[in-house]
Every structure is written in C-alpha cells, then in structure tokens.
GROMACS .gro file of C-alpha atoms in nm:
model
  434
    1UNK     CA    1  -1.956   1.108   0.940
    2UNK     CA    2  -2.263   1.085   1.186
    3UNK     CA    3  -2.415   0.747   1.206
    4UNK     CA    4  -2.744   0.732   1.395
    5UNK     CA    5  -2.733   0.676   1.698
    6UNK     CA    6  -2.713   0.307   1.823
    7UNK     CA    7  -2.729   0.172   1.503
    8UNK     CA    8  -2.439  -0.079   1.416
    9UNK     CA    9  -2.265  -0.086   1.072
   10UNK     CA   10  -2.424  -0.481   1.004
   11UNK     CA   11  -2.769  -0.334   1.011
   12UNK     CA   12  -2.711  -0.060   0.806
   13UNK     CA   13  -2.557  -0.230   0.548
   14UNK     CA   14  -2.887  -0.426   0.483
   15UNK     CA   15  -3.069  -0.137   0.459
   16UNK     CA   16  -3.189  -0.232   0.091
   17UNK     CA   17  -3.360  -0.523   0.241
   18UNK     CA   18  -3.459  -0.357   0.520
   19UNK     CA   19  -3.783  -0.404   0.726
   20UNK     CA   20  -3.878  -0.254   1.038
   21UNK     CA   21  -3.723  -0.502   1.301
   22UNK     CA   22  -3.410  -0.384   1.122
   23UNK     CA   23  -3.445   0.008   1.137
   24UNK     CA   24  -3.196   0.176   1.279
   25UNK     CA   25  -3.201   0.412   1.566
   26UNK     CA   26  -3.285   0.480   1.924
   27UNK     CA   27  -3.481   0.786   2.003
   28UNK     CA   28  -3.684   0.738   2.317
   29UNK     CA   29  -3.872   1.044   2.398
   30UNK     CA   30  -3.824   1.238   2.074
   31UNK     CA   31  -4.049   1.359   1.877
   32UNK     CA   32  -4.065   1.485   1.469
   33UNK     CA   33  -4.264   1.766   1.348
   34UNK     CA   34  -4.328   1.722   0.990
   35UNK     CA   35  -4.473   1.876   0.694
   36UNK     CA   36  -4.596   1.636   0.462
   37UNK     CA   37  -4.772   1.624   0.124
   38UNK     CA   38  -5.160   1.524   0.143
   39UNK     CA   39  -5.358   1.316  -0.133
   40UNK     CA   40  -5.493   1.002  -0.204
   41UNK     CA   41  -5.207   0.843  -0.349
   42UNK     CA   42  -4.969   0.934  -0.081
   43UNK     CA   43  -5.152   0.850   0.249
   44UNK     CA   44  -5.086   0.502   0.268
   45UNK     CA   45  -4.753   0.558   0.328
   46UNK     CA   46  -4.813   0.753   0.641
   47UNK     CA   47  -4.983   0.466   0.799
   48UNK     CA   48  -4.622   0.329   0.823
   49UNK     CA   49  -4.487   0.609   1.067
   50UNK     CA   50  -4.639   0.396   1.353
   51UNK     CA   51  -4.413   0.125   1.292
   52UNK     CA   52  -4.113   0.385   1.298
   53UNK     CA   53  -4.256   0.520   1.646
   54UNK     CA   54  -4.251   0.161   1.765
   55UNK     CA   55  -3.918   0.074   1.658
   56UNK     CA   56  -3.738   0.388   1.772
   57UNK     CA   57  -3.946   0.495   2.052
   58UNK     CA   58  -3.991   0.842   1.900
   59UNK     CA   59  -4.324   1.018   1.757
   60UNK     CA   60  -4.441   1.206   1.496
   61UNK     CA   61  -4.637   1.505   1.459
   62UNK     CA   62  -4.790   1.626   1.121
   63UNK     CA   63  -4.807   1.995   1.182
   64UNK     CA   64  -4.902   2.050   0.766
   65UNK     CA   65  -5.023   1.805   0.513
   66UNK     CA   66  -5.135   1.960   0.209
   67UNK     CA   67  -5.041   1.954  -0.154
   68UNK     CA   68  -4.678   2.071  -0.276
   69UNK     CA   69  -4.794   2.429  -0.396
   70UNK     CA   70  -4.962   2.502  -0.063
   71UNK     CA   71  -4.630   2.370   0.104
   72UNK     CA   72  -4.405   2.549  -0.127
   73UNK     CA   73  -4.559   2.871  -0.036
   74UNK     CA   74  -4.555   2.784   0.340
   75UNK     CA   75  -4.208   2.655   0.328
   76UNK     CA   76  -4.089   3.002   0.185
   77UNK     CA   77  -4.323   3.144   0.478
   78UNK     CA   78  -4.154   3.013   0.738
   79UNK     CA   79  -3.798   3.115   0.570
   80UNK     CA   80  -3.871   3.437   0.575
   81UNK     CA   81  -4.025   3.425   0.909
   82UNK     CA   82  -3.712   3.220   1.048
   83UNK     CA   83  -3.962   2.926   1.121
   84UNK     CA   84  -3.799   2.595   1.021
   85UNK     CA   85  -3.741   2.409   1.367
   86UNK     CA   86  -3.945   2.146   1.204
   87UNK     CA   87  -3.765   1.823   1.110
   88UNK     CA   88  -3.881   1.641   0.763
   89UNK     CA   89  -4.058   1.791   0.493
   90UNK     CA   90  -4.163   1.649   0.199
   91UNK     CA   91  -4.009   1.737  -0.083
   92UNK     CA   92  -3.976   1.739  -0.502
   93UNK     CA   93  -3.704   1.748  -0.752
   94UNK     CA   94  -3.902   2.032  -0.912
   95UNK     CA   95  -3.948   2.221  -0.619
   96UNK     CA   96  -3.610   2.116  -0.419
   97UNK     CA   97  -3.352   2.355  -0.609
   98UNK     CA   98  -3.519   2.714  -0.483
   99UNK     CA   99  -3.385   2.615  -0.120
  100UNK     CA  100  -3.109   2.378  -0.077
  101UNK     CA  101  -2.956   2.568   0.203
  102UNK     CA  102  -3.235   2.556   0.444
  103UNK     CA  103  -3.134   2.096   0.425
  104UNK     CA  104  -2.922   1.901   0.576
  105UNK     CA  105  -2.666   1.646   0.340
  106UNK     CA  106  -2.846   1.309   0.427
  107UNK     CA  107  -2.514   1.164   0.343
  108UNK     CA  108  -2.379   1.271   0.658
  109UNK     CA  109  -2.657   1.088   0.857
  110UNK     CA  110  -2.687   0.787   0.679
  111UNK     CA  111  -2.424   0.609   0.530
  112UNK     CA  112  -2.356   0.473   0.142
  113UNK     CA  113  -2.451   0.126   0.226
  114UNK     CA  114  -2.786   0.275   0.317
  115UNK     CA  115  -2.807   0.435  -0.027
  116UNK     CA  116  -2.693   0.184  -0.275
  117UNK     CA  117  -2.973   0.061  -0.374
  118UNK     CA  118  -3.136   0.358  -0.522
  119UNK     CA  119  -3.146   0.460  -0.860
  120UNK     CA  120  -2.871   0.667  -0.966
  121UNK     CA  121  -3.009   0.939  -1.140
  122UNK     CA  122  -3.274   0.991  -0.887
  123UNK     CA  123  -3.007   1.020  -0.606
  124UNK     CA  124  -2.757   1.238  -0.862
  125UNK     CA  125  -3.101   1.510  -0.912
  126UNK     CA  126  -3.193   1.473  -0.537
  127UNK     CA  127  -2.805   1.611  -0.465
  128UNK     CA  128  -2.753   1.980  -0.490
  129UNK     CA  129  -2.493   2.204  -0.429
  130UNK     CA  130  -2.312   1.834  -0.382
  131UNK     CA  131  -2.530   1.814  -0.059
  132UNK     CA  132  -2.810   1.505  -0.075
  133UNK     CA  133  -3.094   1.671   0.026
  134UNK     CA  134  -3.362   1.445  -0.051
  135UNK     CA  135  -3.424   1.080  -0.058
  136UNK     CA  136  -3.666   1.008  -0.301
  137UNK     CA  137  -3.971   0.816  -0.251
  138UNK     CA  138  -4.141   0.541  -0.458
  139UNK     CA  139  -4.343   0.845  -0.664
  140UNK     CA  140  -4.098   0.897  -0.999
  141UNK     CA  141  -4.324   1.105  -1.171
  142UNK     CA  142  -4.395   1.039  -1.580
  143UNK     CA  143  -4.715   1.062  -1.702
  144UNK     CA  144  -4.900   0.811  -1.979
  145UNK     CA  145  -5.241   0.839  -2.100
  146UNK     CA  146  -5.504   0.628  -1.941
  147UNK     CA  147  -5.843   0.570  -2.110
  148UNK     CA  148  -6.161   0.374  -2.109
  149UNK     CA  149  -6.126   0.086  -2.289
  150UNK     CA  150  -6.481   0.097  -2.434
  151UNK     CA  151  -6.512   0.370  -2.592
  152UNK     CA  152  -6.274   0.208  -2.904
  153UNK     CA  153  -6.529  -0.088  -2.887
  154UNK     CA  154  -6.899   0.106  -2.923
  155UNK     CA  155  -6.786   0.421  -3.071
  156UNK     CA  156  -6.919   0.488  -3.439
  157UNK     CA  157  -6.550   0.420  -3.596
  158UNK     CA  158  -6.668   0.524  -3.910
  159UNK     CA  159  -6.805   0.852  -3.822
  160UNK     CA  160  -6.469   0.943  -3.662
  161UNK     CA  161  -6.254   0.836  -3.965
  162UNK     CA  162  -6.503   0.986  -4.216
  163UNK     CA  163  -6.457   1.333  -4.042
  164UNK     CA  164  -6.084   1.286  -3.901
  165UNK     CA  165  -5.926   1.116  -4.190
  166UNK     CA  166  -5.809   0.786  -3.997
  167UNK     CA  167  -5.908   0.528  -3.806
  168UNK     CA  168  -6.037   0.524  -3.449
  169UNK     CA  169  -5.729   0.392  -3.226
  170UNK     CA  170  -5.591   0.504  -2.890
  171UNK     CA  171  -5.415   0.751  -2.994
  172UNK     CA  172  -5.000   0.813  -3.004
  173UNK     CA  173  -4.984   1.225  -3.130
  174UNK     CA  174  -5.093   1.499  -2.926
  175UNK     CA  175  -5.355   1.563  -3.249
  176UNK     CA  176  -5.472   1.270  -3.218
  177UNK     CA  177  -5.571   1.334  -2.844
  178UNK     CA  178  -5.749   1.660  -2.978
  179UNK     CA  179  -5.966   1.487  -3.231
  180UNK     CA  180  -6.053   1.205  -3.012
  181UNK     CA  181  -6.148   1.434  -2.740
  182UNK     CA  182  -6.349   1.665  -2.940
  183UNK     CA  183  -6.512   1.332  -3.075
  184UNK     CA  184  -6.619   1.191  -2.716
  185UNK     CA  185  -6.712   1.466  -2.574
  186UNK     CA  186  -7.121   1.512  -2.481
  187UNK     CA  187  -7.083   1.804  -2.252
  188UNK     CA  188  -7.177   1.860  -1.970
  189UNK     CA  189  -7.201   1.519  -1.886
  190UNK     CA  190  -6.880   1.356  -2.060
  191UNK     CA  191  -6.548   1.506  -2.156
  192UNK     CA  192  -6.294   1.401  -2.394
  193UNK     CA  193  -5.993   1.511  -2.171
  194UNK     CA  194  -5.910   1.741  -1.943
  195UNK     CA  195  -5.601   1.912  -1.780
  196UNK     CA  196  -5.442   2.044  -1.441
  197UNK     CA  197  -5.496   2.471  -1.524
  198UNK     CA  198  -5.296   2.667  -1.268
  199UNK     CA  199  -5.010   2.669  -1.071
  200UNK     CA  200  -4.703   2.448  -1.190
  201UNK     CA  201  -4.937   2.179  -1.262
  202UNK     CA  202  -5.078   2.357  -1.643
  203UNK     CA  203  -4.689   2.566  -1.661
  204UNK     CA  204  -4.560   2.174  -1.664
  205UNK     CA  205  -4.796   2.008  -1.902
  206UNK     CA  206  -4.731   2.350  -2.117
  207UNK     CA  207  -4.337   2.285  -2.109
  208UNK     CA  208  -4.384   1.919  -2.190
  209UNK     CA  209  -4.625   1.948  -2.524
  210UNK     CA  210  -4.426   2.267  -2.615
  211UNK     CA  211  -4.079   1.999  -2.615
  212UNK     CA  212  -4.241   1.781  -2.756
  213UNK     CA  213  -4.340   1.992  -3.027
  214UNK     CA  214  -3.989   2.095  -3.139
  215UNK     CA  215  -3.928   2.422  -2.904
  216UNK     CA  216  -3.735   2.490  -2.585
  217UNK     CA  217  -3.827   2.671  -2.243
  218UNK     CA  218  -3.476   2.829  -2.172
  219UNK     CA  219  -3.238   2.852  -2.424
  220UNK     CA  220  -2.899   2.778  -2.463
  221UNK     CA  221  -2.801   3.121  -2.250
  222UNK     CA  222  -3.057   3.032  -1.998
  223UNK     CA  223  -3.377   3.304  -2.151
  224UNK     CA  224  -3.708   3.221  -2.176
  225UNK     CA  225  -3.803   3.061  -2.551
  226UNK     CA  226  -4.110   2.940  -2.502
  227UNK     CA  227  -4.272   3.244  -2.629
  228UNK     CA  228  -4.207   3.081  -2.973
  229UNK     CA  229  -4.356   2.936  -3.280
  230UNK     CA  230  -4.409   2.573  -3.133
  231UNK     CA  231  -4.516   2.776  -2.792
  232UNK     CA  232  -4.768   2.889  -2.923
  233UNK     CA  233  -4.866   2.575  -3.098
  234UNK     CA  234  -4.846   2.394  -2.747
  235UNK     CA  235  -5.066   2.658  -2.608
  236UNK     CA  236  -5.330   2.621  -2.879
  237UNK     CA  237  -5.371   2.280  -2.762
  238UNK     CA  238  -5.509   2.362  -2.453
  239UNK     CA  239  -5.726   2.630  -2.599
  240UNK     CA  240  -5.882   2.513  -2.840
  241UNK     CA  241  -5.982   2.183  -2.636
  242UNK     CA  242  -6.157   2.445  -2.415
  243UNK     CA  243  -6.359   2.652  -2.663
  244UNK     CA  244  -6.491   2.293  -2.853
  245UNK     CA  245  -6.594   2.221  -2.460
  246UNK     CA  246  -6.374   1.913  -2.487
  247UNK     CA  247  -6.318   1.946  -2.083
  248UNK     CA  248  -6.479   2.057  -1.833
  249UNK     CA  249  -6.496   2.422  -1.801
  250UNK     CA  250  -6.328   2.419  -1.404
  251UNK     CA  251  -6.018   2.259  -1.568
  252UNK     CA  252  -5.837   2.650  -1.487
  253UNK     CA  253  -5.897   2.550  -1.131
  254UNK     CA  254  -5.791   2.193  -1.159
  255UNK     CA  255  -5.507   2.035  -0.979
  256UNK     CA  256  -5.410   1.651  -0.964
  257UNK     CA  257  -5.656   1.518  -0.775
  258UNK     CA  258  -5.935   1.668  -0.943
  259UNK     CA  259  -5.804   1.536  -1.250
  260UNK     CA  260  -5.788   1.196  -1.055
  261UNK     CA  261  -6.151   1.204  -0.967
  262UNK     CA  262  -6.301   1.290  -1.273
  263UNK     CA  263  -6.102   1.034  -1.466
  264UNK     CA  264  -6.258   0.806  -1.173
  265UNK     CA  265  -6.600   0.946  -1.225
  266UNK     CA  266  -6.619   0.801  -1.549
  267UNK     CA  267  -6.687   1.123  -1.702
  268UNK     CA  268  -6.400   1.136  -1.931
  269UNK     CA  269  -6.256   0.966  -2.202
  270UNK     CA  270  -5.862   1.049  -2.182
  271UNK     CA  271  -5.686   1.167  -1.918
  272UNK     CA  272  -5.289   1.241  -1.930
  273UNK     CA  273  -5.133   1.161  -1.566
  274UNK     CA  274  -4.910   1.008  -1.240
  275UNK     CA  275  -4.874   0.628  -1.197
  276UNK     CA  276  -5.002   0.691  -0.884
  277UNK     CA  277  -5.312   0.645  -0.962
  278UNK     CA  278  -5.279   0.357  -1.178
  279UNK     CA  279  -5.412   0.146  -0.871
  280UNK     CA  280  -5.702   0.397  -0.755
  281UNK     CA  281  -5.879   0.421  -1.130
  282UNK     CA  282  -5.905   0.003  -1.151
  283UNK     CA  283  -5.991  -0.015  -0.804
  284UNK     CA  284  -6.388  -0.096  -0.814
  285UNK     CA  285  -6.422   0.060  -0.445
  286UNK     CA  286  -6.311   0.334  -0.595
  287UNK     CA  287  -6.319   0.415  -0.926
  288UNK     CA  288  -6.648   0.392  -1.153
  289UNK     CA  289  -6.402   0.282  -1.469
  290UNK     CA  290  -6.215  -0.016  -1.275
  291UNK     CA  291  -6.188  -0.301  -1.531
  292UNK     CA  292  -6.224  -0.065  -1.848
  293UNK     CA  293  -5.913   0.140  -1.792
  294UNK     CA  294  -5.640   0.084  -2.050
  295UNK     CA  295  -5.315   0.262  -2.036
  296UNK     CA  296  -5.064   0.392  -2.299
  297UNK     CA  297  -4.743   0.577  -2.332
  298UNK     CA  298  -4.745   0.965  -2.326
  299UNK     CA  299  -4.845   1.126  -2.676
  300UNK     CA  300  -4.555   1.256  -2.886
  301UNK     CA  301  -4.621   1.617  -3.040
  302UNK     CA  302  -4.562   1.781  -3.363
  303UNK     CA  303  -4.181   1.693  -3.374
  304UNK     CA  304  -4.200   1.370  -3.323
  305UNK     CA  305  -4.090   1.422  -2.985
  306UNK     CA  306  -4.293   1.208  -2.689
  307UNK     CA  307  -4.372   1.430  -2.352
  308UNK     CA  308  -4.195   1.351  -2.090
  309UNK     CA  309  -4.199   1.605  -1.811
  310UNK     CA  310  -4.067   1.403  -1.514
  311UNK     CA  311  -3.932   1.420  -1.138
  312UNK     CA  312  -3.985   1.269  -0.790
  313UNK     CA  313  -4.094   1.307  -0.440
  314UNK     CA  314  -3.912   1.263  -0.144
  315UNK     CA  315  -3.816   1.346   0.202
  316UNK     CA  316  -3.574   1.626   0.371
  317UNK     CA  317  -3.418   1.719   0.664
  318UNK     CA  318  -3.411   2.061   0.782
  319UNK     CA  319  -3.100   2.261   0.912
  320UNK     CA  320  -3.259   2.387   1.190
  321UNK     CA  321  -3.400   2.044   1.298
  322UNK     CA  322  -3.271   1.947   1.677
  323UNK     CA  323  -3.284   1.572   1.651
  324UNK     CA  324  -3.116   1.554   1.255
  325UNK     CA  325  -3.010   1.163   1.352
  326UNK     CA  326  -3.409   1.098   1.392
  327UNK     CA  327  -3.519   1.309   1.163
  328UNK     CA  328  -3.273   1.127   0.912
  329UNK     CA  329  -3.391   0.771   1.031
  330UNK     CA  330  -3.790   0.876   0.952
  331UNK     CA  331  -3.673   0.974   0.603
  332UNK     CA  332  -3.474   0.645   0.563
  333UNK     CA  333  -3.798   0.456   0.688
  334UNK     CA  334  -4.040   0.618   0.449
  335UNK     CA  335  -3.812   0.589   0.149
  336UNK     CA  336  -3.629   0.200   0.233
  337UNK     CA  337  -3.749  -0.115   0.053
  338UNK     CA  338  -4.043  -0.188   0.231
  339UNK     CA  339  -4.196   0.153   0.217
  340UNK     CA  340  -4.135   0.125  -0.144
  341UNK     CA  341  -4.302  -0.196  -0.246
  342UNK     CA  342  -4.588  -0.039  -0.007
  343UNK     CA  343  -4.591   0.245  -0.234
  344UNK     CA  344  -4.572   0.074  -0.588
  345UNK     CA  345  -4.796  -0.182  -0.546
  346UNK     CA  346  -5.083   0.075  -0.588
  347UNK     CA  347  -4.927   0.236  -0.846
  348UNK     CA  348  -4.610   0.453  -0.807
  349UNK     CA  349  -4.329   0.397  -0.967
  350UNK     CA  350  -4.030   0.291  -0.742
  351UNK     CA  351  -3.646   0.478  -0.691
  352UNK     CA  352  -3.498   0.159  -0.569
  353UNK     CA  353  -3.323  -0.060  -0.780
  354UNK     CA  354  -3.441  -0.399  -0.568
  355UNK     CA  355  -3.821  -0.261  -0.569
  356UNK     CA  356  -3.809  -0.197  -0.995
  357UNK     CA  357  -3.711  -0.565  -0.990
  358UNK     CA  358  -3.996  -0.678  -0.760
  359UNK     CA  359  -4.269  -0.498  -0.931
  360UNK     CA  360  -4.187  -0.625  -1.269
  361UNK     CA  361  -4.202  -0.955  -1.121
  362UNK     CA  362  -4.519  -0.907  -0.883
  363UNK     CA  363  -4.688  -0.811  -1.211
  364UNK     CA  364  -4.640  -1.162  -1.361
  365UNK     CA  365  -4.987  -1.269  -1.483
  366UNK     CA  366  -5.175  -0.954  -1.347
  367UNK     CA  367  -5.253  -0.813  -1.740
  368UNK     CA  368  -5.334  -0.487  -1.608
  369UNK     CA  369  -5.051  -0.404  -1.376
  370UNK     CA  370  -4.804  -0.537  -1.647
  371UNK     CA  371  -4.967  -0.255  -1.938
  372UNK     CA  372  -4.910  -0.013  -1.667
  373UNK     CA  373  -4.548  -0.100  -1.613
  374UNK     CA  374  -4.468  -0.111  -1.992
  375UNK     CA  375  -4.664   0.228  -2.035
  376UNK     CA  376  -4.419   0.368  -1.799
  377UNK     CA  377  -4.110   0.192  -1.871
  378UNK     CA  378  -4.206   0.393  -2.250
  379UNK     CA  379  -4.221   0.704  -2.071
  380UNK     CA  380  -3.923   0.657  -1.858
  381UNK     CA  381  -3.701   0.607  -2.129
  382UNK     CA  382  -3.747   0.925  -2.272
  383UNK     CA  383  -3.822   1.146  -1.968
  384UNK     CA  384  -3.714   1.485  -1.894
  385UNK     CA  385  -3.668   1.707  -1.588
  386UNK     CA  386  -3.790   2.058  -1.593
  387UNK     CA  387  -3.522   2.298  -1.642
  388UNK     CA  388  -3.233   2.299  -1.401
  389UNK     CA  389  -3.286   2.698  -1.306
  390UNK     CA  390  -3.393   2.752  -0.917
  391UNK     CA  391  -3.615   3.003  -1.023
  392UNK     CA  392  -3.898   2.736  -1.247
  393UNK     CA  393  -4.101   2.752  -0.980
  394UNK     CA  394  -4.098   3.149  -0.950
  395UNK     CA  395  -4.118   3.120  -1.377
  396UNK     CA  396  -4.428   2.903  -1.324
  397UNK     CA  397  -4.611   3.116  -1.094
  398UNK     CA  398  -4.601   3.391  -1.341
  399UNK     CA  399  -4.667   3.181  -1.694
  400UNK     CA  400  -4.983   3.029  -1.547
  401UNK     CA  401  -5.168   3.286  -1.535
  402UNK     CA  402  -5.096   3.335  -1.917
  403UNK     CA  403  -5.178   3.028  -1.972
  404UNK     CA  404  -5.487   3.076  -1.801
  405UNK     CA  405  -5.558   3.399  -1.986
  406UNK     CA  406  -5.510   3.265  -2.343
  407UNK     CA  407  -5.697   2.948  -2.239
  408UNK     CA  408  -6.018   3.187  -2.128
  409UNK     CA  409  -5.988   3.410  -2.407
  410UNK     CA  410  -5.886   3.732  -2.260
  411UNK     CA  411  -5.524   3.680  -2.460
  412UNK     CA  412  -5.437   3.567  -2.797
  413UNK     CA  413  -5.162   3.264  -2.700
  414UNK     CA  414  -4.849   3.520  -2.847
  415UNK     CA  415  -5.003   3.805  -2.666
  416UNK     CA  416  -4.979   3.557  -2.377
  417UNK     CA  417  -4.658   3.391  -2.379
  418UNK     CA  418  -4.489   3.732  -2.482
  419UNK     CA  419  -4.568   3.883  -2.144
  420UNK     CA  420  -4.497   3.601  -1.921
  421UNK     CA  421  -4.163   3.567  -2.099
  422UNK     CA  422  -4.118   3.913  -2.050
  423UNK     CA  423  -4.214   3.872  -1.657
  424UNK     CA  424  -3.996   3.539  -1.584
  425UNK     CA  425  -3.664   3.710  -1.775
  426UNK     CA  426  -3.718   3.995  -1.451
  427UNK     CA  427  -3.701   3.673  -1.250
  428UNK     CA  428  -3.390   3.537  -1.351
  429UNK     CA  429  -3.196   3.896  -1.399
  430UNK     CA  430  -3.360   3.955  -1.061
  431UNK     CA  431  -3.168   3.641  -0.984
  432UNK     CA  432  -2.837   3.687  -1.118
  433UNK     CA  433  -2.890   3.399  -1.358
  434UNK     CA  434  -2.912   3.649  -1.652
   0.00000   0.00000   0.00000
C-alpha cells in the first residue's frame, strides 16, 4: 500500500479530527489540474484549496468548473480523446458507475485509519468494481420541501378547503403539492412550484414520484418499467402543473440553481430540493424569503411511498494522473472533518460520522437549522439511490426529452414514456446488460 509521501502513520490516524496543520503530504513544486463542479452551494469549499497549497507546497489549477452534466459530457470527451492527465475531478454516485476504470482505488493512497470515520454506506456506493473511487463530500443529496411560511398564515383557508376538500396545511402527498400549487399560483408573477426539466435533473424527480407512486424504473430482469400505469401517473404530475401555469413556463430549461434562485426570489410557494441550500434561502443577503422559509420532509405519492431519490458528491483521482499521492491528499483535504463542518454549516448534509454528530449539536437552540436537520433525517431514512445500471445516465439523456415532450404537449405521457423505454432498452442491449 502507498502512503503519501512523508506522512507518518500518527498523523494519519487522526485524520477524522484532522485540520490543516495536520494534513499529510509533501509536494513542493507540484501542481493539480482539476475539474470541479461550479455553483453556489459548492464554492465555499474551494476557498479551502489555499490552505492545502500552503501546507503541502503544491498548487492547484481549475482547468473546468461547471455543473455535473456539462462535466459528464466533457469527462466522456476527454475519454474518447485520450485526455485525462488531469488529477481530481469531481464526482457523483449517480454519475460515478459509467467510468470506474478511468480512477484510481483511493484505498491504495490513503489508508483505513483515514477512512473510518465516514459513513458506511456512502463509502460502500462510492466503491466500485471493489475499487474506492470516490470520497464523498459533505453534499448527501435528499431532497425535502421548503416553503414560505406565510402563505399558511394569510391565505383564504376556507376558499382552499371549500374547493379542495381539506384543510390548508403544508402538505405531506404529492396531491397535495398539486392543489396547493395550483392554489398559490398568480402567474406570471408567483408560482406554486416548480421543477428541474431536462437532463438527469427532471429523469430523477420523474423516477422518484413514479416510486413513490407504487411503480419501478428497471425491473426485476433489469428492463425499463417505467412506461407503466403509475409512470404515467408520475408524469401527469408534472404536466398538468404546467398547463394550470402552476410554474413558470422556463421550468423545461431549469436546472438546480435556477430552481435555487427562484425559490430565493420569493416568487414561489413550494419548491422540492438539496440541503444545500438550506443556508442560502434564510440567508437575508441573499435570499428575499430568509426568516419565512419552513422546511418539511419529501411528499409521499400515491402508494404511500415518500420520494427519496438520493446520492452524493465527491472527489476522484484519475489513472492517468502523474502525482496520484497529491492528487489523493487534495481529495482527503476537501472531504476530512474540517472541510465537512465547512460544508454543513450552510446547509449540506455531512458523510462523516464525527461531522453528523457536530451538526446535530451546533443546531442546539438555532429553531431553523434544527427543522432542517429533522426534515432530512425524515428523508434519509427512507432514501433511495437511482438504479445500480452504468447506463442511468445514458437512460436519462434519452427519457428527458420525453419528459419534456409530454410536459409541452407534443406527446400524450404513454405515447411518451413508450418511446423512451423503447430507446433506453437499445441502451442496455447495446450494453450487454440485456
């Protein structure tokens, strides 16, 4: 096993209380190119990779920083293109299984004292091919459903129940989101909800309502299902938000942080997403609904079943990376405990055991950082990862268009889901995984 380099066993095995006097590694005159993801809720991180530089005498240089689907795509660029001297990449457990081979296995850089402390399950999806090629980063993505407060204080509670059938309350079903949704909206200038509509970001919320609805994506030989009875339910949803003008009419072009800064804007009423951005919405710098935001688990849909669609960020290694020890030693930095209390205190929710343990208790009389934890902690209990097939991502860039299409109106939902199952069961023959 490779060690970094001058590093001695009594450091590393205080790597879960780790700070940056302790970081290990000596790497004068080295320097990391690295591709990172970009977006408000992951910068301040970055402003850590100084301290690194100091510590190690090495430096970094962000050759990319843009969101995962513009990495993704450049990523399996440079593979074809044999481009991947680069050193660290960020990285997802959604993303991660298409290319394992092009990683290093961190466990051969860093040793198990220097990985004890994270959370089991994150470090058993972050290991593929029985090669760790990830350490994941205080971002374990759940969703739950933030909302302005307000709204269940001045709204005309009888109106709603008169034409709903039941009282005004945030709401726990899927439905419920619907009605409430259609019943705040005031477009153009207010929206009841509103959703991520292309890429993996609408294929994801899709494969969430559609489980939690009673169907299945792949079934049990590993074919698409979602072209199904509670499909097509779970597409509905989004539909037929869009055609009462529920959300804004860009949501097909919406990604995360658009979603983020409308919810910010004030302009909408629910909004499904990342505890990332717990911190940024009640931020008053920042955020026009700071002070007003409440926060609740994820809806559950027609089967009872609450959403859950789930995974994490983190940091790799390349294969064809020159200086692997360094490279290893930036991931380590960016994902040890320090990083990680960085990281949640605005939000995130942490992969370290120690960190978990520190938020909870940071959040001691803070009312609103304490709703947000036990919002999560719902949705974490009943989370799931997208299906374990290296081909989702492929899947998803054929569904969401689909989606899209049914969503717009140029589809029914079956006519929809029909051909994109049709299109991602080519993917996986194509694949040898049918």
């Amino acid at each position: 096993m490779k060690y970094l380099t001058t590093a001695s066993a009594a450091v590393l095995a205080l790597a879960t209380a780790a700070s940056a006097q302790d970081l290990p590694g000596s790497f004068e005159g080295v320097t990391i190119e690295a591709k990172l993801i970009g977006g408000q809720q992951y910068e301040p991180l970055y402003a850590r990779i100084a301290e690194w530089e100091a510590a190690t005498g090495a430096k970094v240089e962000v050759i990319s920083k843009k969101n995962h689907f513009e990495l993704d795509r450049e990523i399996k660029s440079d593979i074809a293109t044999g481009q991947l001297g680069w050193c660290v990449g960020s990285n997802h457990s959604s993303f991660a299984p298409q290319y394992p081979g092009i990683y290093v296995d961190l466990r051969e850089y860093l040793p198990e004292e220097a990985l004890a402390d994270f959370v089991p399950g994150n470090i058993q999806s972050a290991t593929l091919d029985g090669k760790l090629v990830m350490l994941p980063r205080a971002q374990f993505d759940v969703s739950a459903l933030y909302y302005q407060k307000d709204l269940y204080e001045t709204a005309d509670a009888a109106a709603f129940e008169a034409e709903y059938g039941y009282p005004l309350a945030v709401p726990e079903t899927w439905d419920q989101v619907a009605d409430q949704a259609k019943f705040f909206a005031d477009a153009p200038n207010f929206y009841g909800t509103q959703y991520a509509g292309k890429e993996e970001a609408i294929a994801g919320r899709f494969y969430e309502i559609l489980v939690a609805d009673g169907g299945e994506f792949l079934d049990a030989d590993g074919r698409p299902a979602f072209n199904s009875e509670a499909g097509v339910e779970a597409l509905n949803w989004f539909v037929d938000l869009y055609q009462a003008q529920a959300v804004p009419a860009g949501v097909p072009n919406y990604l995360w942080d658009d979603l983020g800064q409308g919810f910010a804007s004030g302009t909408v009423a629910l909004n499904l997403d990342w505890p990332g951005w717990a911190g940024f919405f009640n931020d008053p710098e920042a955020s026009k609904v700071a002070g007003n935001v409440g926060v609740a688990p994820p809806p559950k849909g027609s089967a009872d079943i609450r959403s859950g669609w789930s995974g994490f960020h983190g940091f790799s290694v390349t294969q064809d990376c020159e200086t692997p020890e360094a490279a290893a030693s930036l991931v380590w930095f960016l994902t040890n405990e320090d990083s990680q209390k960085l990281e949640s205190a605005a939000g995130p929710l942490p992969s370290r055991q120690s960190v978990w343990d520190h938020v909870i208790a940071e959040a001691e009389g803070d009312a609103y950082r304490t709703e947000v934890l036990k919002a999560f902690q719902v949705a974490a209990e009943t989370a799931f990862p997208v299906p374990q097939t290296p081909s989702w991502i492929e899947i998803t860039n054929v569904l969401y268009p689909e989606l899209q299409a049914a969503i717009l109106g140029d589809k029914t939902p079956q006519e929809a889901l029909d051909t994109a199952a049709e299109e991602a069961t080519y993917i996986l023959e194509d694949a040898g995984e049918l």
